[in-house]
Amino acid sequence: MKVGVVSFPGSNCDEDALLAIVEQLHEQAVMLWHKDHDLQGADVVILPGGFSYGDYLRSGAIARFSPIMQEVVAHARKGGPVIGICNGFQIAVEAGLLPGALLRNESLQFRSLPVTLRVESTATVFTSAAAKGALLTMPIAHGDGRFVAGPEELDRIEGEGQVAFRYVDATGAATAAANPNGSMRNIAGVTNRTGTVVGMMPHPERALEPLLGSTDGKVLFESLLSLTKA
Amino acid sequence: MKRFRVAVHIVPRKGLLDPQGKAVAGALHTLGFSSVGDVHVGRHLVIEETATDAAHAERSVREMCTRLLANPVTEDYEIASVTPA
């Protein structure tokens, strides 16, 4: 398996995502520059966190039009796996790969803290190795992470199993207090209809080493390995 | 072809929580502007556009709003003015 990590001007989690693949999975990973026009044979694309293009206009709005994103969208349309983390989630949403939108946190504060997530769907390329209902701890670090969608769209993505992760408390309950940004229905991550594109605000690539407080991000990257066995 | 200056207002969709607007309203109340109701914080863009006439300039900017300037999920836009540049 070869994983391509897209580096935009302002990306700051691209190296972490690359290391996650190389050091945790011992798979091939290649950095893809935003001006590139080809994915260099990558089977999986990671859109990493950061502040691409300074988050001008809206988070992810400009990055979406970069040359590499045309290739990423084409790859996703053919069923190719794409993972968007934090800013990468915002970019995937702006590119129309995932439903909804991400707005300024309800608190108006940049929130950097560990959160607990409940795995809502295991029918995705990034959660297939996790148990449904499993609780995972990993950090968030964002100012624009409030997931919103129209009421009908929200019911549709819930009904079709497109909610991948929810913010919950230590007991697994999706409470308002456990919701760090005011996301509708505590949604922390979503997937497309086929489970091949996943976007999430929390950072699994920052939850791989015991030294950093959690290794719960591993199961998400290990899920990618099922792609090679398939 | 003529040059036009097209002004666009982009505002959060009604009914969506607008924490920036709420914070600004709170600050205005603190300053004593007790008559202030809801406040909404959006963006104001001024785009210089070359077109045959004002109608074409406006149509072009509307397409820009649809494709990039406004998020169709969360924002509404209105053309505030089209004036010769």
PDB file of C-alpha atoms in Angstrom:
ATOM      1  CA  MET A   1       0.000   0.000   0.000  1.00  0.00           C
ATOM      2  CA  LYS A   2       1.212   3.486  -0.838  1.00  0.00           C
ATOM      3  CA  VAL A   3      -0.204   6.460   1.024  1.00  0.00           C
ATOM      4  CA  GLY A   4       0.019  10.002  -0.308  1.00  0.00           C
ATOM      5  CA  VAL A   5      -0.011  12.864   2.187  1.00  0.00           C
ATOM      6  CA  VAL A   6      -0.903  16.206   0.642  1.00  0.00           C
ATOM      7  CA  SER A   7       1.146  19.180   1.753  1.00  0.00           C
ATOM      8  CA  PHE A   8      -0.510  22.559   1.278  1.00  0.00           C
ATOM      9  CA  PRO A   9       1.085  25.893   2.148  1.00  0.00           C
ATOM     10  CA  GLY A  10       0.148  26.082   5.833  1.00  0.00           C
ATOM     11  CA  SER A  11      -0.221  22.349   6.474  1.00  0.00           C
ATOM     12  CA  ASN A  12       1.394  21.492   9.811  1.00  0.00           C
ATOM     13  CA  CYS A  13       0.398  17.875  10.442  1.00  0.00           C
ATOM     14  CA  ASP A  14       1.691  16.487   7.150  1.00  0.00           C
ATOM     15  CA  GLU A  15       4.935  15.134   8.646  1.00  0.00           C
ATOM     16  CA  ASP A  16       3.032  13.499  11.532  1.00  0.00           C
ATOM     17  CA  ALA A  17       0.657  11.808   9.088  1.00  0.00           C
ATOM     18  CA  LEU A  18       3.585  10.588   6.990  1.00  0.00           C
ATOM     19  CA  LEU A  19       5.328   9.185  10.088  1.00  0.00           C
ATOM     20  CA  ALA A  20       2.108   7.461  11.157  1.00  0.00           C
ATOM     21  CA  ILE A  21       2.177   5.446   7.941  1.00  0.00           C
ATOM     22  CA  VAL A  22       5.923   4.782   7.851  1.00  0.00           C
ATOM     23  CA  GLU A  23       6.571   4.096  11.544  1.00  0.00           C
ATOM     24  CA  GLN A  24       3.271   2.591  12.661  1.00  0.00           C
ATOM     25  CA  LEU A  25       2.190   0.661   9.583  1.00  0.00           C
ATOM     26  CA  HIS A  26       5.606   0.168   7.922  1.00  0.00           C
ATOM     27  CA  GLU A  27       3.976   1.017   4.634  1.00  0.00           C
ATOM     28  CA  GLN A  28       5.129   3.343   1.874  1.00  0.00           C
ATOM     29  CA  ALA A  29       4.228   7.005   2.143  1.00  0.00           C
ATOM     30  CA  VAL A  30       4.921   9.896  -0.170  1.00  0.00           C
ATOM     31  CA  MET A  31       4.439  13.630   0.307  1.00  0.00           C
ATOM     32  CA  LEU A  32       2.319  15.215  -2.438  1.00  0.00           C
ATOM     33  CA  TRP A  33       2.816  18.926  -3.079  1.00  0.00           C
ATOM     34  CA  HIS A  34      -0.310  21.019  -3.608  1.00  0.00           C
ATOM     35  CA  LYS A  35       0.868  22.080  -7.079  1.00  0.00           C
ATOM     36  CA  ASP A  36       1.404  18.501  -8.231  1.00  0.00           C
ATOM     37  CA  HIS A  37      -0.933  17.047 -10.801  1.00  0.00           C
ATOM     38  CA  ASP A  38      -0.523  13.382  -9.990  1.00  0.00           C
ATOM     39  CA  LEU A  39      -0.883  11.200  -6.934  1.00  0.00           C
ATOM     40  CA  GLN A  40       2.337   9.282  -7.673  1.00  0.00           C
ATOM     41  CA  GLY A  41       0.488   6.007  -7.548  1.00  0.00           C
ATOM     42  CA  ALA A  42      -0.897   6.527  -4.027  1.00  0.00           C
ATOM     43  CA  ASP A  43      -3.663   4.071  -3.095  1.00  0.00           C
ATOM     44  CA  VAL A  44      -4.808   6.177  -0.144  1.00  0.00           C
ATOM     45  CA  VAL A  45      -4.708   9.974   0.242  1.00  0.00           C
ATOM     46  CA  ILE A  46      -4.455  11.784   3.567  1.00  0.00           C
ATOM     47  CA  LEU A  47      -5.428  15.453   3.733  1.00  0.00           C
ATOM     48  CA  PRO A  48      -3.610  16.566   6.883  1.00  0.00           C
ATOM     49  CA  GLY A  49      -4.291  19.239   9.461  1.00  0.00           C
ATOM     50  CA  GLY A  50      -3.014  22.792   9.444  1.00  0.00           C
ATOM     51  CA  PHE A  51      -4.112  26.131   8.086  1.00  0.00           C
ATOM     52  CA  SER A  52      -3.943  25.672   4.328  1.00  0.00           C
ATOM     53  CA  TYR A  53      -3.702  28.978   2.461  1.00  0.00           C
ATOM     54  CA  GLY A  54      -4.076  30.760   5.793  1.00  0.00           C
ATOM     55  CA  ASP A  55      -7.696  29.591   6.014  1.00  0.00           C
ATOM     56  CA  TYR A  56      -8.540  32.684   3.941  1.00  0.00           C
ATOM     57  CA  LEU A  57     -12.195  33.138   2.990  1.00  0.00           C
ATOM     58  CA  ARG A  58     -13.230  29.914   4.823  1.00  0.00           C
ATOM     59  CA  SER A  59     -11.183  27.023   6.160  1.00  0.00           C
ATOM     60  CA  GLY A  60     -10.444  24.732   3.230  1.00  0.00           C
ATOM     61  CA  ALA A  61     -12.153  26.927   0.636  1.00  0.00           C
ATOM     62  CA  ILE A  62      -9.017  27.879  -1.312  1.00  0.00           C
ATOM     63  CA  ALA A  63      -7.159  24.576  -0.870  1.00  0.00           C
ATOM     64  CA  ARG A  64     -10.020  22.845  -2.578  1.00  0.00           C
ATOM     65  CA  PHE A  65      -9.055  24.484  -5.882  1.00  0.00           C
ATOM     66  CA  SER A  66      -5.373  23.531  -5.765  1.00  0.00           C
ATOM     67  CA  PRO A  67      -4.109  21.335  -8.639  1.00  0.00           C
ATOM     68  CA  ILE A  68      -3.585  18.259  -6.435  1.00  0.00           C
ATOM     69  CA  MET A  69      -7.179  18.444  -5.147  1.00  0.00           C
ATOM     70  CA  GLN A  70      -8.515  17.892  -8.659  1.00  0.00           C
ATOM     71  CA  GLU A  71      -6.634  14.579  -8.634  1.00  0.00           C
ATOM     72  CA  VAL A  72      -7.772  13.775  -5.081  1.00  0.00           C
ATOM     73  CA  VAL A  73     -11.415  14.383  -6.009  1.00  0.00           C
ATOM     74  CA  ALA A  74     -11.071  12.213  -9.122  1.00  0.00           C
ATOM     75  CA  HIS A  75      -9.450   9.484  -6.994  1.00  0.00           C
ATOM     76  CA  ALA A  76     -12.305   9.674  -4.465  1.00  0.00           C
ATOM     77  CA  ARG A  77     -14.965   9.610  -7.207  1.00  0.00           C
ATOM     78  CA  LYS A  78     -13.460   6.330  -8.417  1.00  0.00           C
ATOM     79  CA  GLY A  79     -13.815   4.890  -4.920  1.00  0.00           C
ATOM     80  CA  GLY A  80     -10.251   5.631  -3.806  1.00  0.00           C
ATOM     81  CA  PRO A  81      -9.830   6.064  -0.043  1.00  0.00           C
ATOM     82  CA  VAL A  82      -9.341   9.621   1.253  1.00  0.00           C
ATOM     83  CA  ILE A  83      -8.882  10.607   4.903  1.00  0.00           C
ATOM     84  CA  GLY A  84      -9.281  14.240   5.954  1.00  0.00           C
ATOM     85  CA  ILE A  85      -8.016  15.184   9.408  1.00  0.00           C
ATOM     86  CA  CYS A  86      -8.863  18.569  10.942  1.00  0.00           C
ATOM     87  CA  ASN A  87      -8.078  21.083   8.176  1.00  0.00           C
ATOM     88  CA  GLY A  88      -8.154  18.092   5.824  1.00  0.00           C
ATOM     89  CA  PHE A  89     -11.747  17.457   6.929  1.00  0.00           C
ATOM     90  CA  GLN A  90     -12.587  21.086   6.168  1.00  0.00           C
ATOM     91  CA  ILE A  91     -10.987  20.748   2.723  1.00  0.00           C
ATOM     92  CA  ALA A  92     -12.855  17.488   1.980  1.00  0.00           C
ATOM     93  CA  VAL A  93     -16.146  19.135   2.935  1.00  0.00           C
ATOM     94  CA  GLU A  94     -15.431  22.197   0.792  1.00  0.00           C
ATOM     95  CA  ALA A  95     -14.541  19.892  -2.103  1.00  0.00           C
ATOM     96  CA  GLY A  96     -17.931  18.210  -1.802  1.00  0.00           C
ATOM     97  CA  LEU A  97     -16.457  14.828  -0.861  1.00  0.00           C
ATOM     98  CA  LEU A  98     -18.285  14.866   2.470  1.00  0.00           C
ATOM     99  CA  PRO A  99     -21.576  16.380   3.642  1.00  0.00           C
ATOM    100  CA  GLY A 100     -22.014  19.395   5.923  1.00  0.00           C
ATOM    101  CA  ALA A 101     -19.751  22.317   6.787  1.00  0.00           C
ATOM    102  CA  LEU A 102     -17.391  23.311   9.596  1.00  0.00           C
ATOM    103  CA  LEU A 103     -17.895  26.661  11.267  1.00  0.00           C
ATOM    104  CA  ARG A 104     -16.279  28.684  14.019  1.00  0.00           C
ATOM    105  CA  ASN A 105     -16.381  26.924  17.403  1.00  0.00           C
ATOM    106  CA  GLU A 106     -19.425  27.916  19.413  1.00  0.00           C
ATOM    107  CA  SER A 107     -17.119  29.185  22.189  1.00  0.00           C
ATOM    108  CA  LEU A 108     -15.203  31.303  19.633  1.00  0.00           C
ATOM    109  CA  GLN A 109     -12.094  29.857  21.307  1.00  0.00           C
ATOM    110  CA  PHE A 110      -9.398  27.775  19.687  1.00  0.00           C
ATOM    111  CA  ARG A 111      -9.753  24.454  21.513  1.00  0.00           C
ATOM    112  CA  SER A 112      -6.686  22.282  22.097  1.00  0.00           C
ATOM    113  CA  LEU A 113      -7.416  19.364  24.426  1.00  0.00           C
ATOM    114  CA  PRO A 114      -7.897  15.595  24.507  1.00  0.00           C
ATOM    115  CA  VAL A 115     -11.436  14.472  23.716  1.00  0.00           C
ATOM    116  CA  THR A 116     -13.257  11.144  23.901  1.00  0.00           C
ATOM    117  CA  LEU A 117     -14.788   9.816  20.700  1.00  0.00           C
ATOM    118  CA  ARG A 118     -17.288   7.045  20.188  1.00  0.00           C
ATOM    119  CA  VAL A 119     -16.920   5.027  17.011  1.00  0.00           C
ATOM    120  CA  GLU A 120     -20.330   5.214  15.338  1.00  0.00           C
ATOM    121  CA  SER A 121     -19.561   3.356  12.130  1.00  0.00           C
ATOM    122  CA  THR A 122     -17.055   0.626  11.382  1.00  0.00           C
ATOM    123  CA  ALA A 123     -18.116   0.476   7.739  1.00  0.00           C
ATOM    124  CA  THR A 124     -15.389   2.904   6.639  1.00  0.00           C
ATOM    125  CA  VAL A 125     -11.798   2.540   5.463  1.00  0.00           C
ATOM    126  CA  PHE A 126     -10.583   4.371   8.561  1.00  0.00           C
ATOM    127  CA  THR A 127     -12.631   2.537  11.225  1.00  0.00           C
ATOM    128  CA  SER A 128     -12.903  -1.056   9.966  1.00  0.00           C
ATOM    129  CA  ALA A 129     -10.451  -2.334  12.622  1.00  0.00           C
ATOM    130  CA  ALA A 130     -12.274  -0.554  15.457  1.00  0.00           C
ATOM    131  CA  ALA A 131     -15.214  -1.912  17.426  1.00  0.00           C
ATOM    132  CA  LYS A 132     -18.544  -0.155  17.025  1.00  0.00           C
ATOM    133  CA  GLY A 133     -19.161   1.898  20.142  1.00  0.00           C
ATOM    134  CA  ALA A 134     -15.480   1.855  21.137  1.00  0.00           C
ATOM    135  CA  LEU A 135     -14.301   4.925  23.028  1.00  0.00           C
ATOM    136  CA  LEU A 136     -11.085   6.525  21.753  1.00  0.00           C
ATOM    137  CA  THR A 137      -9.114   9.376  23.288  1.00  0.00           C
ATOM    138  CA  MET A 138      -7.217  11.744  21.044  1.00  0.00           C
ATOM    139  CA  PRO A 139      -6.505  15.462  20.846  1.00  0.00           C
ATOM    140  CA  ILE A 140      -8.325  18.185  19.023  1.00  0.00           C
ATOM    141  CA  ALA A 141      -6.734  21.505  18.092  1.00  0.00           C
ATOM    142  CA  HIS A 142      -8.985  23.753  16.047  1.00  0.00           C
ATOM    143  CA  GLY A 143     -10.919  26.995  15.908  1.00  0.00           C
ATOM    144  CA  ASP A 144     -13.348  26.024  13.150  1.00  0.00           C
ATOM    145  CA  GLY A 145     -14.661  22.596  14.070  1.00  0.00           C
ATOM    146  CA  ARG A 146     -18.387  23.049  14.594  1.00  0.00           C
ATOM    147  CA  PHE A 147     -20.038  20.544  12.286  1.00  0.00           C
ATOM    148  CA  VAL A 148     -23.302  21.785  10.796  1.00  0.00           C
ATOM    149  CA  ALA A 149     -25.708  20.577   8.140  1.00  0.00           C
ATOM    150  CA  GLY A 150     -29.280  21.380   7.185  1.00  0.00           C
ATOM    151  CA  PRO A 151     -31.932  19.511   9.237  1.00  0.00           C
ATOM    152  CA  GLU A 152     -32.875  17.161   6.396  1.00  0.00           C
ATOM    153  CA  GLU A 153     -29.260  16.524   5.476  1.00  0.00           C
ATOM    154  CA  LEU A 154     -28.492  15.807   9.137  1.00  0.00           C
ATOM    155  CA  ASP A 155     -31.272  13.217   9.354  1.00  0.00           C
ATOM    156  CA  ARG A 156     -30.122  11.696   6.082  1.00  0.00           C
ATOM    157  CA  ILE A 157     -26.495  11.246   7.130  1.00  0.00           C
ATOM    158  CA  GLU A 158     -27.610   9.834  10.473  1.00  0.00           C
ATOM    159  CA  GLY A 159     -30.058   7.479   8.778  1.00  0.00           C
ATOM    160  CA  GLU A 160     -27.543   6.269   6.228  1.00  0.00           C
ATOM    161  CA  GLY A 161     -24.845   5.608   8.815  1.00  0.00           C
ATOM    162  CA  GLN A 162     -22.579   8.410   7.678  1.00  0.00           C
ATOM    163  CA  VAL A 163     -21.707   9.596  11.186  1.00  0.00           C
ATOM    164  CA  ALA A 164     -18.291   8.049  11.881  1.00  0.00           C
ATOM    165  CA  PHE A 165     -17.459   9.553  15.289  1.00  0.00           C
ATOM    166  CA  ARG A 166     -19.245  11.456  18.036  1.00  0.00           C
ATOM    167  CA  TYR A 167     -17.851  13.481  20.942  1.00  0.00           C
ATOM    168  CA  VAL A 168     -18.836  11.736  24.176  1.00  0.00           C
ATOM    169  CA  ASP A 169     -18.010  11.818  27.870  1.00  0.00           C
ATOM    170  CA  ALA A 170     -16.037   9.137  29.709  1.00  0.00           C
ATOM    171  CA  THR A 171     -19.158   6.971  29.997  1.00  0.00           C
ATOM    172  CA  GLY A 172     -19.834   7.141  26.271  1.00  0.00           C
ATOM    173  CA  ALA A 173     -22.741   9.582  26.496  1.00  0.00           C
ATOM    174  CA  ALA A 174     -22.995  12.331  23.860  1.00  0.00           C
ATOM    175  CA  THR A 175     -23.560  15.239  26.232  1.00  0.00           C
ATOM    176  CA  ALA A 176     -23.316  18.974  25.604  1.00  0.00           C
ATOM    177  CA  ALA A 177     -20.409  19.154  28.067  1.00  0.00           C
ATOM    178  CA  ALA A 178     -18.467  16.584  26.012  1.00  0.00           C
ATOM    179  CA  ASN A 179     -18.959  18.610  22.827  1.00  0.00           C
ATOM    180  CA  PRO A 180     -15.885  20.858  22.453  1.00  0.00           C
ATOM    181  CA  ASN A 181     -17.095  23.040  19.605  1.00  0.00           C
ATOM    182  CA  GLY A 182     -20.890  22.997  19.438  1.00  0.00           C
ATOM    183  CA  SER A 183     -21.078  20.464  16.598  1.00  0.00           C
ATOM    184  CA  MET A 184     -24.628  19.431  15.744  1.00  0.00           C
ATOM    185  CA  ARG A 185     -25.486  16.120  17.420  1.00  0.00           C
ATOM    186  CA  ASN A 186     -21.913  15.935  18.771  1.00  0.00           C
ATOM    187  CA  ILE A 187     -20.635  14.880  15.345  1.00  0.00           C
ATOM    188  CA  ALA A 188     -16.827  14.673  15.275  1.00  0.00           C
ATOM    189  CA  GLY A 189     -16.386  12.838  11.991  1.00  0.00           C
ATOM    190  CA  VAL A 190     -18.398  11.728   8.979  1.00  0.00           C
ATOM    191  CA  THR A 191     -17.995   9.446   6.014  1.00  0.00           C
ATOM    192  CA  ASN A 192     -19.345   9.395   2.473  1.00  0.00           C
ATOM    193  CA  ARG A 193     -22.058   6.958   1.401  1.00  0.00           C
ATOM    194  CA  THR A 194     -19.572   4.239   0.528  1.00  0.00           C
ATOM    195  CA  GLY A 195     -17.282   4.591   3.548  1.00  0.00           C
ATOM    196  CA  THR A 196     -14.273   5.363   1.350  1.00  0.00           C
ATOM    197  CA  VAL A 197     -13.910   9.014   2.362  1.00  0.00           C
ATOM    198  CA  VAL A 198     -13.671   9.890   6.059  1.00  0.00           C
ATOM    199  CA  GLY A 199     -13.275  13.292   7.677  1.00  0.00           C
ATOM    200  CA  MET A 200     -12.710  14.034  11.359  1.00  0.00           C
ATOM    201  CA  MET A 201     -11.672  17.023  13.448  1.00  0.00           C
ATOM    202  CA  PRO A 202      -9.669  15.083  16.103  1.00  0.00           C
ATOM    203  CA  HIS A 203      -6.065  14.080  15.397  1.00  0.00           C
ATOM    204  CA  PRO A 204      -5.412  10.301  15.379  1.00  0.00           C
ATOM    205  CA  GLU A 205      -1.851  10.957  14.121  1.00  0.00           C
ATOM    206  CA  ARG A 206      -1.149  12.735  17.413  1.00  0.00           C
ATOM    207  CA  ALA A 207      -2.342   9.725  19.428  1.00  0.00           C
ATOM    208  CA  LEU A 208       0.211   7.079  18.473  1.00  0.00           C
ATOM    209  CA  GLU A 209       2.861   7.332  21.198  1.00  0.00           C
ATOM    210  CA  PRO A 210       2.355   6.641  24.934  1.00  0.00           C
ATOM    211  CA  LEU A 211       4.520   9.694  25.616  1.00  0.00           C
ATOM    212  CA  LEU A 212       1.821  11.882  24.032  1.00  0.00           C
ATOM    213  CA  GLY A 213      -0.899  10.527  26.302  1.00  0.00           C
ATOM    214  CA  SER A 214      -2.822   8.157  24.050  1.00  0.00           C
ATOM    215  CA  THR A 215      -2.233   5.462  21.456  1.00  0.00           C
ATOM    216  CA  ASP A 216      -5.898   5.255  20.462  1.00  0.00           C
ATOM    217  CA  GLY A 217      -5.180   6.680  17.023  1.00  0.00           C
ATOM    218  CA  LYS A 218      -3.461   3.446  16.016  1.00  0.00           C
ATOM    219  CA  VAL A 219      -6.651   1.540  15.322  1.00  0.00           C
ATOM    220  CA  LEU A 220      -7.643   4.044  12.643  1.00  0.00           C
ATOM    221  CA  PHE A 221      -4.366   3.710  10.758  1.00  0.00           C
ATOM    222  CA  GLU A 222      -4.454  -0.068  11.234  1.00  0.00           C
ATOM    223  CA  SER A 223      -7.855  -0.014   9.545  1.00  0.00           C
ATOM    224  CA  LEU A 224      -6.079   1.065   6.371  1.00  0.00           C
ATOM    225  CA  LEU A 225      -4.183  -2.232   6.363  1.00  0.00           C
ATOM    226  CA  SER A 226      -7.379  -4.095   5.538  1.00  0.00           C
ATOM    227  CA  LEU A 227      -7.186  -2.382   2.154  1.00  0.00           C
ATOM    228  CA  THR A 228      -4.012  -4.259   1.307  1.00  0.00           C
ATOM    229  CA  LYS A 229      -5.443  -7.602   2.382  1.00  0.00           C
ATOM    230  CA  ALA A 230      -8.623  -7.081   0.374  1.00  0.00           C
TER     231      ALA A 230
ATOM    232  CA  MET B   1     -16.121  46.241 -22.169  1.00  0.00           C
ATOM    233  CA  LYS B   2     -16.400  48.318 -19.028  1.00  0.00           C
ATOM    234  CA  ARG B   3     -15.045  48.029 -15.525  1.00  0.00           C
ATOM    235  CA  PHE B   4     -17.487  47.567 -12.683  1.00  0.00           C
ATOM    236  CA  ARG B   5     -17.149  47.367  -8.940  1.00  0.00           C
ATOM    237  CA  VAL B   6     -19.477  44.723  -7.557  1.00  0.00           C
ATOM    238  CA  ALA B   7     -20.096  44.669  -3.797  1.00  0.00           C
ATOM    239  CA  VAL B   8     -21.308  41.427  -2.210  1.00  0.00           C
ATOM    240  CA  HIS B   9     -22.606  40.742   1.282  1.00  0.00           C
ATOM    241  CA  ILE B  10     -22.164  37.211   2.604  1.00  0.00           C
ATOM    242  CA  VAL B  11     -23.995  36.440   5.837  1.00  0.00           C
ATOM    243  CA  PRO B  12     -24.546  33.343   7.983  1.00  0.00           C
ATOM    244  CA  ARG B  13     -27.792  31.612   7.068  1.00  0.00           C
ATOM    245  CA  LYS B  14     -30.721  32.571   9.285  1.00  0.00           C
ATOM    246  CA  GLY B  15     -31.384  30.084  12.057  1.00  0.00           C
ATOM    247  CA  LEU B  16     -27.774  28.899  12.206  1.00  0.00           C
ATOM    248  CA  LEU B  17     -25.975  29.670  15.442  1.00  0.00           C
ATOM    249  CA  ASP B  18     -23.759  32.732  14.886  1.00  0.00           C
ATOM    250  CA  PRO B  19     -21.447  32.903  17.929  1.00  0.00           C
ATOM    251  CA  GLN B  20     -19.528  35.879  16.529  1.00  0.00           C
ATOM    252  CA  GLY B  21     -22.751  37.832  16.120  1.00  0.00           C
ATOM    253  CA  LYS B  22     -23.794  36.930  19.666  1.00  0.00           C
ATOM    254  CA  ALA B  23     -20.427  38.048  21.057  1.00  0.00           C
ATOM    255  CA  VAL B  24     -20.652  41.372  19.241  1.00  0.00           C
ATOM    256  CA  ALA B  25     -24.244  41.900  20.423  1.00  0.00           C
ATOM    257  CA  GLY B  26     -23.104  41.202  23.991  1.00  0.00           C
ATOM    258  CA  ALA B  27     -20.300  43.743  23.695  1.00  0.00           C
ATOM    259  CA  LEU B  28     -22.694  46.363  22.326  1.00  0.00           C
ATOM    260  CA  HIS B  29     -25.075  45.754  25.238  1.00  0.00           C
ATOM    261  CA  THR B  30     -22.146  46.173  27.623  1.00  0.00           C
ATOM    262  CA  LEU B  31     -21.412  49.537  26.012  1.00  0.00           C
ATOM    263  CA  GLY B  32     -24.957  50.627  26.756  1.00  0.00           C
ATOM    264  CA  PHE B  33     -26.510  50.090  23.330  1.00  0.00           C
ATOM    265  CA  SER B  34     -29.475  48.377  24.930  1.00  0.00           C
ATOM    266  CA  SER B  35     -31.625  48.759  21.816  1.00  0.00           C
ATOM    267  CA  VAL B  36     -29.451  46.271  19.901  1.00  0.00           C
ATOM    268  CA  GLY B  37     -31.151  42.985  18.981  1.00  0.00           C
ATOM    269  CA  ASP B  38     -29.474  40.217  17.004  1.00  0.00           C
ATOM    270  CA  VAL B  39     -26.166  40.919  15.270  1.00  0.00           C
ATOM    271  CA  HIS B  40     -24.805  38.855  12.392  1.00  0.00           C
ATOM    272  CA  VAL B  41     -21.173  38.924  11.328  1.00  0.00           C
ATOM    273  CA  GLY B  42     -20.520  38.190   7.683  1.00  0.00           C
ATOM    274  CA  ARG B  43     -18.129  39.250   4.955  1.00  0.00           C
ATOM    275  CA  HIS B  44     -18.176  42.148   2.524  1.00  0.00           C
ATOM    276  CA  LEU B  45     -16.317  41.693  -0.733  1.00  0.00           C
ATOM    277  CA  VAL B  46     -15.700  44.250  -3.443  1.00  0.00           C
ATOM    278  CA  ILE B  47     -14.858  42.672  -6.783  1.00  0.00           C
ATOM    279  CA  GLU B  48     -13.618  44.602  -9.793  1.00  0.00           C
ATOM    280  CA  GLU B  49     -15.046  42.959 -12.855  1.00  0.00           C
ATOM    281  CA  THR B  50     -14.846  43.669 -16.590  1.00  0.00           C
ATOM    282  CA  ALA B  51     -18.126  43.104 -18.420  1.00  0.00           C
ATOM    283  CA  THR B  52     -20.223  44.471 -21.279  1.00  0.00           C
ATOM    284  CA  ASP B  53     -22.780  45.880 -18.851  1.00  0.00           C
ATOM    285  CA  ALA B  54     -23.823  45.888 -15.198  1.00  0.00           C
ATOM    286  CA  ALA B  55     -26.155  42.909 -15.608  1.00  0.00           C
ATOM    287  CA  HIS B  56     -23.334  40.729 -16.945  1.00  0.00           C
ATOM    288  CA  ALA B  57     -21.002  41.869 -14.157  1.00  0.00           C
ATOM    289  CA  GLU B  58     -23.617  40.928 -11.580  1.00  0.00           C
ATOM    290  CA  ARG B  59     -24.316  37.555 -13.170  1.00  0.00           C
ATOM    291  CA  SER B  60     -20.631  36.743 -13.167  1.00  0.00           C
ATOM    292  CA  VAL B  61     -20.250  37.621  -9.473  1.00  0.00           C
ATOM    293  CA  ARG B  62     -23.322  35.532  -8.624  1.00  0.00           C
ATOM    294  CA  GLU B  63     -21.596  32.550 -10.182  1.00  0.00           C
ATOM    295  CA  MET B  64     -18.468  33.318  -8.130  1.00  0.00           C
ATOM    296  CA  CYS B  65     -20.616  33.316  -4.999  1.00  0.00           C
ATOM    297  CA  THR B  66     -22.109  29.949  -5.881  1.00  0.00           C
ATOM    298  CA  ARG B  67     -18.775  28.344  -6.685  1.00  0.00           C
ATOM    299  CA  LEU B  68     -16.433  29.859  -4.111  1.00  0.00           C
ATOM    300  CA  LEU B  69     -17.333  32.988  -2.186  1.00  0.00           C
ATOM    301  CA  ALA B  70     -20.308  31.672  -0.198  1.00  0.00           C
ATOM    302  CA  ASN B  71     -20.694  28.253   1.380  1.00  0.00           C
ATOM    303  CA  PRO B  72     -24.004  26.877   0.089  1.00  0.00           C
ATOM    304  CA  VAL B  73     -24.541  24.919   3.327  1.00  0.00           C
ATOM    305  CA  THR B  74     -24.167  27.786   5.778  1.00  0.00           C
ATOM    306  CA  GLU B  75     -24.223  31.160   4.061  1.00  0.00           C
ATOM    307  CA  ASP B  76     -26.441  33.412   1.991  1.00  0.00           C
ATOM    308  CA  TYR B  77     -25.240  36.196  -0.262  1.00  0.00           C
ATOM    309  CA  GLU B  78     -26.668  39.288  -1.818  1.00  0.00           C
ATOM    310  CA  ILE B  79     -25.294  41.676  -4.391  1.00  0.00           C
ATOM    311  CA  ALA B  80     -25.199  45.001  -2.554  1.00  0.00           C
ATOM    312  CA  SER B  81     -24.308  47.222  -5.502  1.00  0.00           C
ATOM    313  CA  VAL B  82     -22.869  47.293  -9.014  1.00  0.00           C
ATOM    314  CA  THR B  83     -21.174  50.576  -9.852  1.00  0.00           C
ATOM    315  CA  PRO B  84     -18.819  51.739 -12.622  1.00  0.00           C
ATOM    316  CA  ALA B  85     -15.216  51.350 -11.478  1.00  0.00           C
TER     317      ALA B  85
END
